[in-house]
PDB file of C-alpha atoms in Angstrom:
ATOM      1  CA  UNK A   1     120.960 167.463 -53.254  1.00  0.00           C
ATOM      2  CA  UNK A   2     119.968 167.390 -56.924  1.00  0.00           C
ATOM      3  CA  UNK A   3     119.658 171.170 -57.103  1.00  0.00           C
ATOM      4  CA  UNK A   4     123.072 171.601 -55.505  1.00  0.00           C
ATOM      5  CA  UNK A   5     124.539 169.089 -57.937  1.00  0.00           C
ATOM      6  CA  UNK A   6     123.022 170.911 -60.915  1.00  0.00           C
ATOM      7  CA  UNK A   7     124.361 174.221 -59.676  1.00  0.00           C
ATOM      8  CA  UNK A   8     127.847 172.797 -59.277  1.00  0.00           C
ATOM      9  CA  UNK A   9     127.738 171.343 -62.768  1.00  0.00           C
ATOM     10  CA  UNK A  10     126.927 174.741 -64.191  1.00  0.00           C
ATOM     11  CA  UNK A  11     129.659 176.407 -62.130  1.00  0.00           C
ATOM     12  CA  UNK A  12     132.145 173.821 -63.350  1.00  0.00           C
ATOM     13  CA  UNK A  13     131.173 174.462 -66.974  1.00  0.00           C
ATOM     14  CA  UNK A  14     131.467 178.215 -66.533  1.00  0.00           C
ATOM     15  CA  UNK A  15     134.973 177.874 -65.098  1.00  0.00           C
ATOM     16  CA  UNK A  16     135.906 175.577 -67.967  1.00  0.00           C
ATOM     17  CA  UNK A  17     134.579 178.010 -70.557  1.00  0.00           C
ATOM     18  CA  UNK A  18     136.336 180.890 -68.830  1.00  0.00           C
ATOM     19  CA  UNK A  19     139.625 178.976 -68.804  1.00  0.00           C
ATOM     20  CA  UNK A  20     139.352 178.189 -72.515  1.00  0.00           C
ATOM     21  CA  UNK A  21     138.565 181.819 -73.335  1.00  0.00           C
ATOM     22  CA  UNK A  22     141.608 183.078 -71.439  1.00  0.00           C
ATOM     23  CA  UNK A  23     144.075 180.659 -73.018  1.00  0.00           C
ATOM     24  CA  UNK A  24     142.748 181.338 -76.521  1.00  0.00           C
ATOM     25  CA  UNK A  25     144.288 184.838 -76.443  1.00  0.00           C
ATOM     26  CA  UNK A  26     148.131 184.688 -76.375  1.00  0.00           C
ATOM     27  CA  UNK A  27     148.403 188.124 -74.794  1.00  0.00           C
ATOM     28  CA  UNK A  28     145.966 187.231 -72.033  1.00  0.00           C
ATOM     29  CA  UNK A  29     147.725 183.929 -71.446  1.00  0.00           C
ATOM     30  CA  UNK A  30     151.086 185.614 -71.013  1.00  0.00           C
ATOM     31  CA  UNK A  31     149.680 187.933 -68.411  1.00  0.00           C
ATOM     32  CA  UNK A  32     147.733 185.344 -66.402  1.00  0.00           C
ATOM     33  CA  UNK A  33     149.421 181.979 -66.925  1.00  0.00           C
ATOM     34  CA  UNK A  34     151.211 182.122 -63.588  1.00  0.00           C
ATOM     35  CA  UNK A  35     148.164 183.147 -61.618  1.00  0.00           C
ATOM     36  CA  UNK A  36     144.590 183.306 -62.908  1.00  0.00           C
ATOM     37  CA  UNK A  37     144.713 180.532 -65.503  1.00  0.00           C
ATOM     38  CA  UNK A  38     146.466 178.087 -63.184  1.00  0.00           C
ATOM     39  CA  UNK A  39     143.985 178.815 -60.383  1.00  0.00           C
ATOM     40  CA  UNK A  40     141.011 178.543 -62.729  1.00  0.00           C
ATOM     41  CA  UNK A  41     142.209 175.279 -64.256  1.00  0.00           C
ATOM     42  CA  UNK A  42     142.968 173.768 -60.857  1.00  0.00           C
ATOM     43  CA  UNK A  43     139.599 174.848 -59.452  1.00  0.00           C
ATOM     44  CA  UNK A  44     137.808 173.513 -62.516  1.00  0.00           C
ATOM     45  CA  UNK A  45     139.546 170.152 -62.164  1.00  0.00           C
ATOM     46  CA  UNK A  46     138.773 170.038 -58.441  1.00  0.00           C
ATOM     47  CA  UNK A  47     135.099 170.794 -59.081  1.00  0.00           C
ATOM     48  CA  UNK A  48     135.013 168.160 -61.801  1.00  0.00           C
ATOM     49  CA  UNK A  49     136.483 165.580 -59.440  1.00  0.00           C
ATOM     50  CA  UNK A  50     133.945 166.430 -56.735  1.00  0.00           C
ATOM     51  CA  UNK A  51     131.073 166.318 -59.201  1.00  0.00           C
ATOM     52  CA  UNK A  52     132.186 163.011 -60.678  1.00  0.00           C
ATOM     53  CA  UNK A  53     132.547 161.504 -57.220  1.00  0.00           C
ATOM     54  CA  UNK A  54     129.102 162.774 -56.203  1.00  0.00           C
ATOM     55  CA  UNK A  55     127.454 161.485 -59.376  1.00  0.00           C
ATOM     56  CA  UNK A  56     129.075 158.067 -58.959  1.00  0.00           C
ATOM     57  CA  UNK A  57     128.145 157.852 -55.263  1.00  0.00           C
ATOM     58  CA  UNK A  58     124.480 158.417 -56.136  1.00  0.00           C
ATOM     59  CA  UNK A  59     124.454 155.403 -58.422  1.00  0.00           C
ATOM     60  CA  UNK A  60     124.731 157.134 -61.797  1.00  0.00           C
ATOM     61  CA  UNK A  61     127.309 154.718 -63.133  1.00  0.00           C
ATOM     62  CA  UNK A  62     126.041 154.315 -66.706  1.00  0.00           C
ATOM     63  CA  UNK A  63     125.754 157.791 -68.175  1.00  0.00           C
ATOM     64  CA  UNK A  64     126.144 159.038 -71.721  1.00  0.00           C
ATOM     65  CA  UNK A  65     128.851 161.649 -71.160  1.00  0.00           C
ATOM     66  CA  UNK A  66     128.126 163.352 -74.483  1.00  0.00           C
ATOM     67  CA  UNK A  67     124.503 163.899 -73.456  1.00  0.00           C
ATOM     68  CA  UNK A  68     125.611 164.964 -69.974  1.00  0.00           C
ATOM     69  CA  UNK A  69     127.862 167.646 -71.461  1.00  0.00           C
ATOM     70  CA  UNK A  70     125.116 168.645 -73.888  1.00  0.00           C
ATOM     71  CA  UNK A  71     122.658 169.065 -71.047  1.00  0.00           C
ATOM     72  CA  UNK A  72     125.088 171.325 -69.164  1.00  0.00           C
ATOM     73  CA  UNK A  73     125.744 173.436 -72.245  1.00  0.00           C
ATOM     74  CA  UNK A  74     122.039 173.734 -73.127  1.00  0.00           C
ATOM     75  CA  UNK A  75     121.216 174.788 -69.564  1.00  0.00           C
ATOM     76  CA  UNK A  76     123.804 177.594 -69.740  1.00  0.00           C
ATOM     77  CA  UNK A  77     122.514 178.746 -73.151  1.00  0.00           C
ATOM     78  CA  UNK A  78     118.831 178.412 -72.125  1.00  0.00           C
ATOM     79  CA  UNK A  79     118.331 175.855 -74.903  1.00  0.00           C
ATOM     80  CA  UNK A  80     117.246 172.844 -72.816  1.00  0.00           C
ATOM     81  CA  UNK A  81     114.513 170.715 -74.360  1.00  0.00           C
ATOM     82  CA  UNK A  82     113.145 170.000 -70.878  1.00  0.00           C
ATOM     83  CA  UNK A  83     112.231 172.319 -68.023  1.00  0.00           C
ATOM     84  CA  UNK A  84     114.059 172.076 -64.708  1.00  0.00           C
ATOM     85  CA  UNK A  85     110.939 170.479 -63.190  1.00  0.00           C
ATOM     86  CA  UNK A  86     110.771 167.906 -65.999  1.00  0.00           C
ATOM     87  CA  UNK A  87     114.442 167.071 -65.538  1.00  0.00           C
ATOM     88  CA  UNK A  88     113.915 166.694 -61.801  1.00  0.00           C
ATOM     89  CA  UNK A  89     110.978 164.349 -62.438  1.00  0.00           C
ATOM     90  CA  UNK A  90     113.050 162.264 -64.863  1.00  0.00           C
ATOM     91  CA  UNK A  91     115.837 161.839 -62.316  1.00  0.00           C
ATOM     92  CA  UNK A  92     113.444 161.134 -59.430  1.00  0.00           C
ATOM     93  CA  UNK A  93     111.550 158.545 -61.482  1.00  0.00           C
ATOM     94  CA  UNK A  94     114.783 156.795 -62.438  1.00  0.00           C
ATOM     95  CA  UNK A  95     115.993 156.731 -58.837  1.00  0.00           C
ATOM     96  CA  UNK A  96     112.654 155.429 -57.545  1.00  0.00           C
ATOM     97  CA  UNK A  97     112.522 152.643 -60.121  1.00  0.00           C
ATOM     98  CA  UNK A  98     116.133 151.690 -59.420  1.00  0.00           C
ATOM     99  CA  UNK A  99     115.496 151.608 -55.686  1.00  0.00           C
ATOM    100  CA  UNK A 100     112.329 149.549 -56.052  1.00  0.00           C
ATOM    101  CA  UNK A 101     114.131 147.098 -58.309  1.00  0.00           C
ATOM    102  CA  UNK A 102     117.060 146.762 -55.921  1.00  0.00           C
ATOM    103  CA  UNK A 103     115.139 146.661 -52.635  1.00  0.00           C
ATOM    104  CA  UNK A 104     111.807 145.213 -53.787  1.00  0.00           C
ATOM    105  CA  UNK A 105     112.687 141.828 -52.242  1.00  0.00           C
ATOM    106  CA  UNK A 106     113.288 143.522 -48.868  1.00  0.00           C
ATOM    107  CA  UNK A 107     109.842 145.110 -49.017  1.00  0.00           C
ATOM    108  CA  UNK A 108     108.169 141.858 -50.058  1.00  0.00           C
ATOM    109  CA  UNK A 109     109.923 139.897 -47.302  1.00  0.00           C
ATOM    110  CA  UNK A 110     108.717 142.424 -44.733  1.00  0.00           C
ATOM    111  CA  UNK A 111     105.136 142.284 -45.962  1.00  0.00           C
ATOM    112  CA  UNK A 112     105.175 138.493 -45.880  1.00  0.00           C
ATOM    113  CA  UNK A 113     106.663 138.485 -42.378  1.00  0.00           C
ATOM    114  CA  UNK A 114     104.007 140.872 -41.048  1.00  0.00           C
ATOM    115  CA  UNK A 115     101.181 138.870 -42.619  1.00  0.00           C
ATOM    116  CA  UNK A 116     102.417 135.678 -40.941  1.00  0.00           C
ATOM    117  CA  UNK A 117     103.193 137.454 -37.678  1.00  0.00           C
ATOM    118  CA  UNK A 118      99.632 138.745 -37.409  1.00  0.00           C
ATOM    119  CA  UNK A 119      98.388 135.160 -37.168  1.00  0.00           C
ATOM    120  CA  UNK A 120      99.983 134.828 -33.730  1.00  0.00           C
ATOM    121  CA  UNK A 121      97.359 135.030 -30.959  1.00  0.00           C
ATOM    122  CA  UNK A 122      99.148 137.668 -28.851  1.00  0.00           C
ATOM    123  CA  UNK A 123      99.938 140.107 -31.659  1.00  0.00           C
ATOM    124  CA  UNK A 124      97.792 143.255 -31.929  1.00  0.00           C
ATOM    125  CA  UNK A 125      97.569 145.707 -34.803  1.00  0.00           C
ATOM    126  CA  UNK A 126      96.638 149.389 -34.981  1.00  0.00           C
ATOM    127  CA  UNK A 127      94.921 151.260 -37.803  1.00  0.00           C
ATOM    128  CA  UNK A 128      98.293 152.428 -39.134  1.00  0.00           C
ATOM    129  CA  UNK A 129      99.562 148.858 -39.505  1.00  0.00           C
ATOM    130  CA  UNK A 130     101.801 148.859 -36.420  1.00  0.00           C
ATOM    131  CA  UNK A 131     101.901 145.412 -34.807  1.00  0.00           C
ATOM    132  CA  UNK A 132     102.768 144.955 -31.156  1.00  0.00           C
ATOM    133  CA  UNK A 133     102.915 142.276 -28.510  1.00  0.00           C
ATOM    134  CA  UNK A 134     102.543 143.041 -24.797  1.00  0.00           C
ATOM    135  CA  UNK A 135     105.305 141.283 -22.870  1.00  0.00           C
ATOM    136  CA  UNK A 136     104.706 143.139 -19.604  1.00  0.00           C
ATOM    137  CA  UNK A 137     101.830 145.525 -18.957  1.00  0.00           C
ATOM    138  CA  UNK A 138     102.763 148.703 -17.123  1.00  0.00           C
ATOM    139  CA  UNK A 139     100.974 150.360 -14.221  1.00  0.00           C
ATOM    140  CA  UNK A 140     102.253 153.947 -14.378  1.00  0.00           C
ATOM    141  CA  UNK A 141     101.245 156.889 -16.548  1.00  0.00           C
ATOM    142  CA  UNK A 142     101.194 157.051 -20.327  1.00  0.00           C
ATOM    143  CA  UNK A 143     103.340 159.538 -22.242  1.00  0.00           C
ATOM    144  CA  UNK A 144     101.760 162.204 -24.373  1.00  0.00           C
ATOM    145  CA  UNK A 145     102.809 163.089 -27.911  1.00  0.00           C
ATOM    146  CA  UNK A 146     105.406 165.613 -26.712  1.00  0.00           C
ATOM    147  CA  UNK A 147     106.666 164.012 -23.486  1.00  0.00           C
ATOM    148  CA  UNK A 148     110.182 162.848 -22.778  1.00  0.00           C
ATOM    149  CA  UNK A 149     110.586 159.180 -21.885  1.00  0.00           C
ATOM    150  CA  UNK A 150     113.362 156.979 -20.536  1.00  0.00           C
ATOM    151  CA  UNK A 151     113.514 153.614 -22.282  1.00  0.00           C
ATOM    152  CA  UNK A 152     115.527 150.468 -22.714  1.00  0.00           C
ATOM    153  CA  UNK A 153     115.312 148.920 -26.174  1.00  0.00           C
ATOM    154  CA  UNK A 154     116.798 146.590 -28.748  1.00  0.00           C
ATOM    155  CA  UNK A 155     116.203 146.851 -32.483  1.00  0.00           C
ATOM    156  CA  UNK A 156     116.661 144.197 -35.161  1.00  0.00           C
ATOM    157  CA  UNK A 157     115.715 143.404 -38.725  1.00  0.00           C
ATOM    158  CA  UNK A 158     113.430 140.456 -39.462  1.00  0.00           C
ATOM    159  CA  UNK A 159     116.442 138.245 -40.205  1.00  0.00           C
ATOM    160  CA  UNK A 160     117.641 138.721 -36.631  1.00  0.00           C
ATOM    161  CA  UNK A 161     120.380 141.288 -37.230  1.00  0.00           C
ATOM    162  CA  UNK A 162     120.578 143.510 -34.122  1.00  0.00           C
ATOM    163  CA  UNK A 163     121.466 147.030 -35.270  1.00  0.00           C
ATOM    164  CA  UNK A 164     121.056 148.943 -31.988  1.00  0.00           C
ATOM    165  CA  UNK A 165     120.647 148.051 -28.327  1.00  0.00           C
ATOM    166  CA  UNK A 166     120.667 150.167 -25.193  1.00  0.00           C
ATOM    167  CA  UNK A 167     120.372 146.884 -23.306  1.00  0.00           C
ATOM    168  CA  UNK A 168     123.758 145.706 -24.583  1.00  0.00           C
ATOM    169  CA  UNK A 169     125.247 149.101 -23.797  1.00  0.00           C
ATOM    170  CA  UNK A 170     123.841 148.805 -20.284  1.00  0.00           C
ATOM    171  CA  UNK A 171     122.400 152.318 -20.284  1.00  0.00           C
ATOM    172  CA  UNK A 172     118.819 153.442 -21.035  1.00  0.00           C
ATOM    173  CA  UNK A 173     118.229 156.531 -23.143  1.00  0.00           C
ATOM    174  CA  UNK A 174     115.944 159.536 -22.760  1.00  0.00           C
ATOM    175  CA  UNK A 175     114.152 160.815 -25.844  1.00  0.00           C
ATOM    176  CA  UNK A 176     111.124 162.796 -26.943  1.00  0.00           C
ATOM    177  CA  UNK A 177     108.047 160.841 -27.969  1.00  0.00           C
ATOM    178  CA  UNK A 178     107.584 162.938 -31.110  1.00  0.00           C
ATOM    179  CA  UNK A 179     111.230 162.882 -32.226  1.00  0.00           C
ATOM    180  CA  UNK A 180     111.527 159.208 -33.145  1.00  0.00           C
ATOM    181  CA  UNK A 181     110.243 157.092 -36.017  1.00  0.00           C
ATOM    182  CA  UNK A 182     106.475 157.067 -36.426  1.00  0.00           C
ATOM    183  CA  UNK A 183     106.088 153.491 -35.204  1.00  0.00           C
ATOM    184  CA  UNK A 184     107.793 154.384 -31.942  1.00  0.00           C
ATOM    185  CA  UNK A 185     105.758 157.570 -31.481  1.00  0.00           C
ATOM    186  CA  UNK A 186     102.548 155.594 -31.800  1.00  0.00           C
ATOM    187  CA  UNK A 187     103.656 152.643 -29.666  1.00  0.00           C
ATOM    188  CA  UNK A 188     105.002 154.714 -26.768  1.00  0.00           C
ATOM    189  CA  UNK A 189     101.620 156.377 -26.340  1.00  0.00           C
ATOM    190  CA  UNK A 190     100.007 152.946 -25.930  1.00  0.00           C
ATOM    191  CA  UNK A 191     102.359 152.026 -23.105  1.00  0.00           C
ATOM    192  CA  UNK A 192     102.358 152.800 -19.385  1.00  0.00           C
ATOM    193  CA  UNK A 193     105.409 153.180 -17.196  1.00  0.00           C
ATOM    194  CA  UNK A 194     106.873 149.764 -16.477  1.00  0.00           C
ATOM    195  CA  UNK A 195     105.515 148.246 -19.700  1.00  0.00           C
ATOM    196  CA  UNK A 196     107.565 146.173 -22.110  1.00  0.00           C
ATOM    197  CA  UNK A 197     106.309 145.733 -25.657  1.00  0.00           C
ATOM    198  CA  UNK A 198     107.605 143.969 -28.726  1.00  0.00           C
ATOM    199  CA  UNK A 199     106.997 146.108 -31.803  1.00  0.00           C
ATOM    200  CA  UNK A 200     106.776 145.000 -35.428  1.00  0.00           C
ATOM    201  CA  UNK A 201     107.135 148.117 -37.534  1.00  0.00           C
ATOM    202  CA  UNK A 202     106.349 148.252 -41.287  1.00  0.00           C
ATOM    203  CA  UNK A 203     108.857 150.175 -43.383  1.00  0.00           C
ATOM    204  CA  UNK A 204     106.510 153.164 -43.823  1.00  0.00           C
ATOM    205  CA  UNK A 205     106.349 153.621 -40.030  1.00  0.00           C
ATOM    206  CA  UNK A 206     110.114 153.150 -39.717  1.00  0.00           C
ATOM    207  CA  UNK A 207     112.865 154.479 -41.943  1.00  0.00           C
ATOM    208  CA  UNK A 208     110.789 154.306 -45.099  1.00  0.00           C
ATOM    209  CA  UNK A 209     112.125 154.160 -48.627  1.00  0.00           C
ATOM    210  CA  UNK A 210     115.544 155.508 -47.642  1.00  0.00           C
ATOM    211  CA  UNK A 211     116.544 153.213 -44.787  1.00  0.00           C
ATOM    212  CA  UNK A 212     119.211 154.251 -42.279  1.00  0.00           C
ATOM    213  CA  UNK A 213     122.792 153.504 -43.217  1.00  0.00           C
ATOM    214  CA  UNK A 214     124.009 150.051 -44.163  1.00  0.00           C
ATOM    215  CA  UNK A 215     122.400 148.329 -41.165  1.00  0.00           C
ATOM    216  CA  UNK A 216     118.826 149.238 -42.159  1.00  0.00           C
ATOM    217  CA  UNK A 217     118.176 148.931 -45.911  1.00  0.00           C
ATOM    218  CA  UNK A 218     115.324 150.815 -47.597  1.00  0.00           C
ATOM    219  CA  UNK A 219     111.868 149.260 -47.104  1.00  0.00           C
ATOM    220  CA  UNK A 220     112.986 147.357 -43.990  1.00  0.00           C
ATOM    221  CA  UNK A 221     110.431 145.958 -41.564  1.00  0.00           C
ATOM    222  CA  UNK A 222     111.866 146.340 -38.058  1.00  0.00           C
ATOM    223  CA  UNK A 223     111.432 144.607 -34.712  1.00  0.00           C
ATOM    224  CA  UNK A 224     111.958 146.413 -31.416  1.00  0.00           C
ATOM    225  CA  UNK A 225     111.701 145.338 -27.827  1.00  0.00           C
ATOM    226  CA  UNK A 226     110.932 148.497 -25.838  1.00  0.00           C
ATOM    227  CA  UNK A 227     110.663 148.912 -22.085  1.00  0.00           C
ATOM    228  CA  UNK A 228     109.188 152.190 -20.870  1.00  0.00           C
ATOM    229  CA  UNK A 229     110.998 153.025 -17.640  1.00  0.00           C
ATOM    230  CA  UNK A 230     109.819 156.555 -16.949  1.00  0.00           C
ATOM    231  CA  UNK A 231     107.691 159.352 -18.375  1.00  0.00           C
ATOM    232  CA  UNK A 232     109.058 162.866 -17.994  1.00  0.00           C
ATOM    233  CA  UNK A 233     112.367 164.091 -16.677  1.00  0.00           C
TER     234      UNK A 233
END
């Protein structure tokens, strides 16, 4: 996304420079004002609007516009004081620090929850940090890492917010063991057909540092009740 954004910024600047060059010559302007210049100006404005919207949506709300313009110009003229890799690292570092600052409490709450949850007598833990509780032990076969499975499930955050539930929809789903979050992939291979487990999934085995939409913030610890109905199609 960052590389695409940088490319669009450069394209926008080139169109702007081209538009200014054309209108600087009266003869050129007379010949193109009804066609090329209007199209170029409109396209430049449209690109600028898209770029501004994209920048704002990514959380860059407090930028020095003079330095932003300078960076674009220096990139075009090969005068940048930083390499592309250095610039990428600067942006990534800023975004990581911002995210950790904003969602640090979510991560800490999850870690605290898991530490307390592990004190319960029926809660098990794997080497990866996945915690699970056996509600019903199955008697059928176990799925392999690339098997399809039919399951019923309900997922919630540690504050009790249910974000997805095949149970409420009244229809189980079929999925591949290796095409779900890591915590699920690991847990399903512990289960036998007919089993029902309660899973407590740390953020790094779930949706990680990015989360999943508004319902699952970054660094969220998740709870799932999963019933394995069938292995294979």
